[in-house]
Amino acid sequence: VPYYVNGQRRHGTQGTPEDRDNLATFSDALQQLEAGGYSGIGIAMLSDAGLVGVDLDNCLFDGELSPNLKPFTEGTYAEVSPSGQGVRALYFGEYPDRKDHNTGVEIFHGKGFLTITGDRLNTNDIIPLPDGVRQRLDRIFKPHRKSNRTDPLRDAAEKDPVYRHLRDKGFIKKDLGGGRIGITCPFEHEHTTGAGDGDCVYFLPNTNGSLSP
């Protein structure tokens, strides 16, 4: 949850004069973090800042980056996300804010709050968004899918704070369809046999289900 350095929770419309007046520099945010009471720092994404954050979910396995997502991090600053299972890469440039649940790729540019850990994957500096990366993003986001009965489920997932928490913590195993999300069992370390994708299921709100271990 983002807070201003004055201790107030970030509120209102992002990018308004009031919002900008309460934002802080990196050094001020770091000083507040070191004083205690907060779990980390992040970037308040604003379009005129000229930054593009590429957020990759559930792509680190035993420290190795998923090969199909690795091109998004090559040549520029990239770091491990707070969950330890995702990666963020930063570029200079512009790209619309987007999210694709199927690939686990999300773009932060003109809105949102992108947490920063400093747990670097490389020693690279931030570079301008390359044409190759832009083309890869275009292939993910540019196709206009026709509206279908699964679209409300995507909206429900995006709006559900429990789903977002499970996703950010790396607990989601698989979308089982129909609002059913296969998650890691909190007692999996006590299992005597391996756990399947559907052994522990979270049902999105208003989809006729409930949390069912």
mmCIF file of C-alpha atoms in Angstrom:
data_model
loop_
_atom_site.group_PDB
_atom_site.id
_atom_site.type_symbol
_atom_site.label_atom_id
_atom_site.label_comp_id
_atom_site.label_asym_id
_atom_site.label_seq_id
_atom_site.Cartn_x
_atom_site.Cartn_y
_atom_site.Cartn_z
ATOM 1 C CA VAL A 1 0.000 0.000 0.000
ATOM 2 C CA PRO A 2 1.607 3.313 -1.040
ATOM 3 C CA TYR A 3 2.094 6.088 1.512
ATOM 4 C CA TYR A 4 3.437 9.604 1.218
ATOM 5 C CA VAL A 5 6.493 10.424 3.327
ATOM 6 C CA ASN A 6 4.224 12.555 5.540
ATOM 7 C CA GLY A 7 2.631 9.314 6.754
ATOM 8 C CA GLN A 8 -0.659 9.669 4.882
ATOM 9 C CA ARG A 9 -1.878 6.936 2.579
ATOM 10 C CA ARG A 10 -1.695 7.951 -1.075
ATOM 11 C CA HIS A 11 -5.192 8.999 -2.092
ATOM 12 C CA GLY A 12 -7.212 10.860 -4.706
ATOM 13 C CA THR A 13 -6.413 11.055 -8.403
ATOM 14 C CA GLN A 14 -2.842 10.208 -9.314
ATOM 15 C CA GLY A 15 -0.916 12.982 -11.022
ATOM 16 C CA THR A 16 -2.996 15.894 -9.728
ATOM 17 C CA PRO A 17 -1.129 18.899 -8.280
ATOM 18 C CA GLU A 18 -2.070 17.752 -4.767
ATOM 19 C CA ASP A 19 -0.721 14.259 -5.437
ATOM 20 C CA ARG A 20 2.524 15.559 -6.940
ATOM 21 C CA ASP A 21 3.079 17.979 -4.055
ATOM 22 C CA ASN A 22 3.084 15.019 -1.654
ATOM 23 C CA LEU A 23 5.421 12.788 -3.666
ATOM 24 C CA ALA A 24 9.035 12.514 -2.519
ATOM 25 C CA THR A 25 12.482 12.110 -3.979
ATOM 26 C CA PHE A 26 14.248 8.782 -3.728
ATOM 27 C CA SER A 27 16.534 10.040 -0.947
ATOM 28 C CA ASP A 28 13.577 11.315 1.101
ATOM 29 C CA ALA A 29 11.711 8.035 0.657
ATOM 30 C CA LEU A 30 14.822 6.047 1.608
ATOM 31 C CA GLN A 31 15.325 8.162 4.715
ATOM 32 C CA GLN A 32 11.718 7.504 5.769
ATOM 33 C CA LEU A 33 12.159 3.769 5.135
ATOM 34 C CA GLU A 34 15.298 3.634 7.270
ATOM 35 C CA ALA A 35 13.438 5.421 10.076
ATOM 36 C CA GLY A 36 11.156 2.363 10.302
ATOM 37 C CA GLY A 37 7.487 1.599 9.945
ATOM 38 C CA TYR A 38 7.477 0.770 6.219
ATOM 39 C CA SER A 39 8.255 -2.383 4.250
ATOM 40 C CA GLY A 40 9.820 -0.822 1.154
ATOM 41 C CA ILE A 41 9.788 1.986 -1.376
ATOM 42 C CA GLY A 42 8.470 2.374 -4.899
ATOM 43 C CA ILE A 43 7.961 4.644 -7.861
ATOM 44 C CA ALA A 44 4.764 6.617 -8.370
ATOM 45 C CA MET A 45 4.386 6.087 -12.103
ATOM 46 C CA LEU A 46 3.445 9.249 -14.035
ATOM 47 C CA SER A 47 3.404 9.444 -17.816
ATOM 48 C CA ASP A 48 5.508 12.610 -18.018
ATOM 49 C CA ALA A 49 8.293 10.896 -16.056
ATOM 50 C CA GLY A 50 9.113 8.900 -19.199
ATOM 51 C CA LEU A 51 9.503 5.528 -17.476
ATOM 52 C CA VAL A 52 8.085 2.178 -18.548
ATOM 53 C CA GLY A 53 7.969 -0.587 -15.963
ATOM 54 C CA VAL A 54 7.609 -4.143 -17.281
ATOM 55 C CA ASP A 55 6.294 -6.343 -14.472
ATOM 56 C CA LEU A 56 6.661 -10.107 -14.986
ATOM 57 C CA ASP A 57 4.754 -12.422 -12.626
ATOM 58 C CA ASN A 58 5.797 -15.898 -11.442
ATOM 59 C CA CYS A 59 8.753 -16.161 -13.807
ATOM 60 C CA LEU A 60 11.676 -17.015 -11.507
ATOM 61 C CA PHE A 61 12.301 -20.679 -10.775
ATOM 62 C CA ASP A 62 15.302 -21.572 -8.585
ATOM 63 C CA GLY A 63 16.812 -18.231 -9.531
ATOM 64 C CA GLU A 64 16.410 -18.832 -13.267
ATOM 65 C CA LEU A 65 14.243 -16.533 -15.387
ATOM 66 C CA SER A 66 11.624 -18.116 -17.653
ATOM 67 C CA PRO A 67 13.194 -18.236 -21.163
ATOM 68 C CA ASN A 68 10.130 -16.783 -22.911
ATOM 69 C CA LEU A 69 10.175 -13.700 -20.651
ATOM 70 C CA LYS A 70 13.952 -13.240 -20.463
ATOM 71 C CA PRO A 71 14.090 -10.940 -23.552
ATOM 72 C CA PHE A 72 12.110 -8.317 -21.594
ATOM 73 C CA THR A 73 15.008 -7.885 -19.163
ATOM 74 C CA GLU A 74 18.050 -7.986 -21.429
ATOM 75 C CA GLY A 75 20.195 -4.868 -21.653
ATOM 76 C CA THR A 76 18.369 -2.763 -19.069
ATOM 77 C CA TYR A 77 17.949 -2.498 -15.314
ATOM 78 C CA ALA A 78 16.028 -5.487 -13.944
ATOM 79 C CA GLU A 79 15.398 -6.677 -10.407
ATOM 80 C CA VAL A 80 13.575 -9.337 -8.403
ATOM 81 C CA SER A 81 10.134 -8.344 -7.102
ATOM 82 C CA PRO A 82 9.212 -8.427 -3.374
ATOM 83 C CA SER A 83 7.683 -11.904 -3.729
ATOM 84 C CA GLY A 84 10.997 -13.318 -4.973
ATOM 85 C CA GLN A 85 9.192 -14.973 -7.875
ATOM 86 C CA GLY A 86 8.644 -12.025 -10.202
ATOM 87 C CA VAL A 87 10.849 -9.555 -12.047
ATOM 88 C CA ARG A 88 10.607 -5.848 -12.896
ATOM 89 C CA ALA A 89 12.487 -4.258 -15.794
ATOM 90 C CA LEU A 90 12.656 -0.496 -16.356
ATOM 91 C CA TYR A 91 13.005 1.427 -19.607
ATOM 92 C CA PHE A 92 12.925 5.042 -20.693
ATOM 93 C CA GLY A 93 10.069 5.787 -23.068
ATOM 94 C CA GLU A 94 6.318 5.443 -23.391
ATOM 95 C CA TYR A 95 3.929 2.507 -23.529
ATOM 96 C CA PRO A 96 0.266 2.298 -22.469
ATOM 97 C CA ASP A 97 -0.561 0.760 -19.098
ATOM 98 C CA ARG A 98 -1.624 -2.798 -19.842
ATOM 99 C CA LYS A 99 -1.978 -6.220 -18.201
ATOM 100 C CA ASP A 100 -2.302 -9.698 -19.676
ATOM 101 C CA HIS A 101 -3.285 -12.482 -17.257
ATOM 102 C CA ASN A 102 -2.312 -15.246 -19.667
ATOM 103 C CA THR A 103 1.340 -14.230 -19.949
ATOM 104 C CA GLY A 104 1.663 -12.554 -16.538
ATOM 105 C CA VAL A 105 3.003 -9.361 -18.135
ATOM 106 C CA GLU A 106 1.906 -5.953 -16.824
ATOM 107 C CA ILE A 107 3.013 -2.492 -17.961
ATOM 108 C CA PHE A 108 3.268 0.510 -15.622
ATOM 109 C CA HIS A 109 3.701 3.899 -17.257
ATOM 110 C CA GLY A 110 1.103 6.552 -16.458
ATOM 111 C CA LYS A 111 -0.487 5.164 -13.303
ATOM 112 C CA GLY A 112 0.042 2.810 -10.430
ATOM 113 C CA PHE A 113 2.798 2.285 -7.895
ATOM 114 C CA LEU A 114 5.772 0.080 -8.768
ATOM 115 C CA THR A 115 7.643 -1.304 -5.773
ATOM 116 C CA ILE A 116 11.434 -1.313 -6.012
ATOM 117 C CA THR A 117 13.644 -3.784 -4.139
ATOM 118 C CA GLY A 118 17.150 -3.121 -5.441
ATOM 119 C CA ASP A 119 17.664 -6.899 -5.712
ATOM 120 C CA ARG A 120 19.254 -6.614 -9.126
ATOM 121 C CA LEU A 121 19.372 -9.285 -11.797
ATOM 122 C CA ASN A 122 22.183 -7.505 -13.620
ATOM 123 C CA THR A 123 24.454 -4.455 -13.553
ATOM 124 C CA ASN A 124 22.762 -2.640 -16.442
ATOM 125 C CA ASP A 125 21.508 0.934 -16.399
ATOM 126 C CA ILE A 126 18.047 1.877 -17.652
ATOM 127 C CA ILE A 127 17.973 2.170 -21.454
ATOM 128 C CA PRO A 128 15.391 3.502 -23.952
ATOM 129 C CA LEU A 129 12.659 0.980 -24.780
ATOM 130 C CA PRO A 130 14.110 -1.024 -27.714
ATOM 131 C CA ASP A 131 12.064 -1.706 -30.827
ATOM 132 C CA GLY A 132 12.402 -5.436 -30.222
ATOM 133 C CA VAL A 133 10.862 -5.234 -26.746
ATOM 134 C CA ARG A 134 8.128 -2.910 -28.010
ATOM 135 C CA GLN A 135 7.264 -5.392 -30.755
ATOM 136 C CA ARG A 136 7.063 -8.221 -28.219
ATOM 137 C CA LEU A 137 4.709 -6.143 -26.079
ATOM 138 C CA ASP A 138 2.636 -5.293 -29.146
ATOM 139 C CA ARG A 139 2.192 -8.979 -29.895
ATOM 140 C CA ILE A 140 0.848 -9.499 -26.382
ATOM 141 C CA PHE A 141 -1.390 -6.450 -26.049
ATOM 142 C CA LYS A 142 -2.344 -5.148 -29.493
ATOM 143 C CA PRO A 143 -4.731 -7.933 -30.623
ATOM 144 C CA HIS A 144 -8.286 -6.789 -29.923
ATOM 145 C CA ARG A 145 -10.063 -9.724 -28.379
ATOM 146 C CA LYS A 146 -13.786 -9.872 -28.949
ATOM 147 C CA SER A 147 -15.842 -9.608 -25.814
ATOM 148 C CA ASN A 148 -16.706 -13.032 -24.423
ATOM 149 C CA ARG A 149 -18.017 -14.578 -21.273
ATOM 150 C CA THR A 150 -14.557 -14.817 -19.689
ATOM 151 C CA ASP A 151 -13.957 -11.046 -19.793
ATOM 152 C CA PRO A 152 -15.974 -10.384 -16.589
ATOM 153 C CA LEU A 153 -13.801 -12.974 -14.844
ATOM 154 C CA ARG A 154 -10.647 -11.079 -15.802
ATOM 155 C CA ASP A 155 -12.233 -7.887 -14.466
ATOM 156 C CA ALA A 156 -13.253 -9.652 -11.249
ATOM 157 C CA ALA A 157 -9.706 -10.924 -10.745
ATOM 158 C CA GLU A 158 -8.173 -7.493 -11.313
ATOM 159 C CA LYS A 159 -10.571 -5.846 -8.844
ATOM 160 C CA ASP A 160 -10.277 -8.527 -6.141
ATOM 161 C CA PRO A 161 -7.687 -7.569 -3.469
ATOM 162 C CA VAL A 162 -7.375 -11.181 -2.290
ATOM 163 C CA TYR A 163 -6.548 -12.378 -5.819
ATOM 164 C CA ARG A 164 -3.983 -9.582 -6.257
ATOM 165 C CA HIS A 165 -2.391 -10.464 -2.913
ATOM 166 C CA LEU A 166 -2.166 -14.151 -3.833
ATOM 167 C CA ARG A 167 -0.701 -13.223 -7.223
ATOM 168 C CA ASP A 168 1.878 -10.810 -5.785
ATOM 169 C CA LYS A 169 2.966 -13.373 -3.186
ATOM 170 C CA GLY A 170 3.396 -16.026 -5.880
ATOM 171 C CA PHE A 171 0.696 -18.349 -4.509
ATOM 172 C CA ILE A 172 -1.240 -18.727 -7.758
ATOM 173 C CA LYS A 173 -0.588 -21.976 -9.599
ATOM 174 C CA LYS A 174 -3.107 -22.008 -12.419
ATOM 175 C CA ASP A 175 -6.330 -20.402 -13.685
ATOM 176 C CA LEU A 176 -8.733 -23.336 -13.687
ATOM 177 C CA GLY A 177 -11.496 -21.419 -15.476
ATOM 178 C CA GLY A 178 -14.946 -20.342 -14.337
ATOM 179 C CA GLY A 179 -13.557 -18.083 -11.630
ATOM 180 C CA ARG A 180 -11.592 -20.943 -10.026
ATOM 181 C CA ILE A 181 -7.942 -20.214 -9.225
ATOM 182 C CA GLY A 182 -5.589 -23.017 -8.220
ATOM 183 C CA ILE A 183 -3.359 -21.795 -5.375
ATOM 184 C CA THR A 184 -0.567 -23.140 -3.199
ATOM 185 C CA CYS A 185 -1.929 -24.821 -0.082
ATOM 186 C CA PRO A 186 -0.671 -23.034 3.076
ATOM 187 C CA PHE A 187 0.024 -26.480 4.571
ATOM 188 C CA GLU A 188 1.741 -27.910 1.491
ATOM 189 C CA HIS A 189 4.977 -28.413 3.410
ATOM 190 C CA GLU A 190 3.103 -30.953 5.559
ATOM 191 C CA HIS A 191 1.826 -32.976 2.587
ATOM 192 C CA THR A 192 3.153 -36.505 2.186
ATOM 193 C CA THR A 193 2.512 -36.454 -1.561
ATOM 194 C CA GLY A 194 2.768 -33.794 -4.227
ATOM 195 C CA ALA A 195 -0.027 -31.248 -4.581
ATOM 196 C CA GLY A 196 -1.964 -30.823 -7.826
ATOM 197 C CA ASP A 197 -3.133 -27.585 -9.418
ATOM 198 C CA GLY A 198 -6.702 -28.053 -8.166
ATOM 199 C CA ASP A 199 -6.033 -29.336 -4.661
ATOM 200 C CA CYS A 200 -6.503 -25.895 -3.135
ATOM 201 C CA VAL A 201 -8.818 -23.486 -4.944
ATOM 202 C CA TYR A 202 -9.746 -19.845 -4.501
ATOM 203 C CA PHE A 203 -13.027 -18.738 -6.079
ATOM 204 C CA LEU A 204 -13.272 -15.155 -7.303
ATOM 205 C CA PRO A 205 -16.033 -13.121 -5.600
ATOM 206 C CA ASN A 206 -19.519 -13.340 -7.113
ATOM 207 C CA THR A 207 -18.660 -16.464 -9.091
ATOM 208 C CA ASN A 208 -20.735 -18.826 -6.909
ATOM 209 C CA GLY A 209 -17.801 -20.112 -4.911
ATOM 210 C CA SER A 210 -15.742 -19.722 -1.771
ATOM 211 C CA LEU A 211 -12.278 -20.556 -0.489
ATOM 212 C CA SER A 212 -12.093 -24.327 -0.543
ATOM 213 C CA PRO A 213 -9.031 -26.261 0.656
#
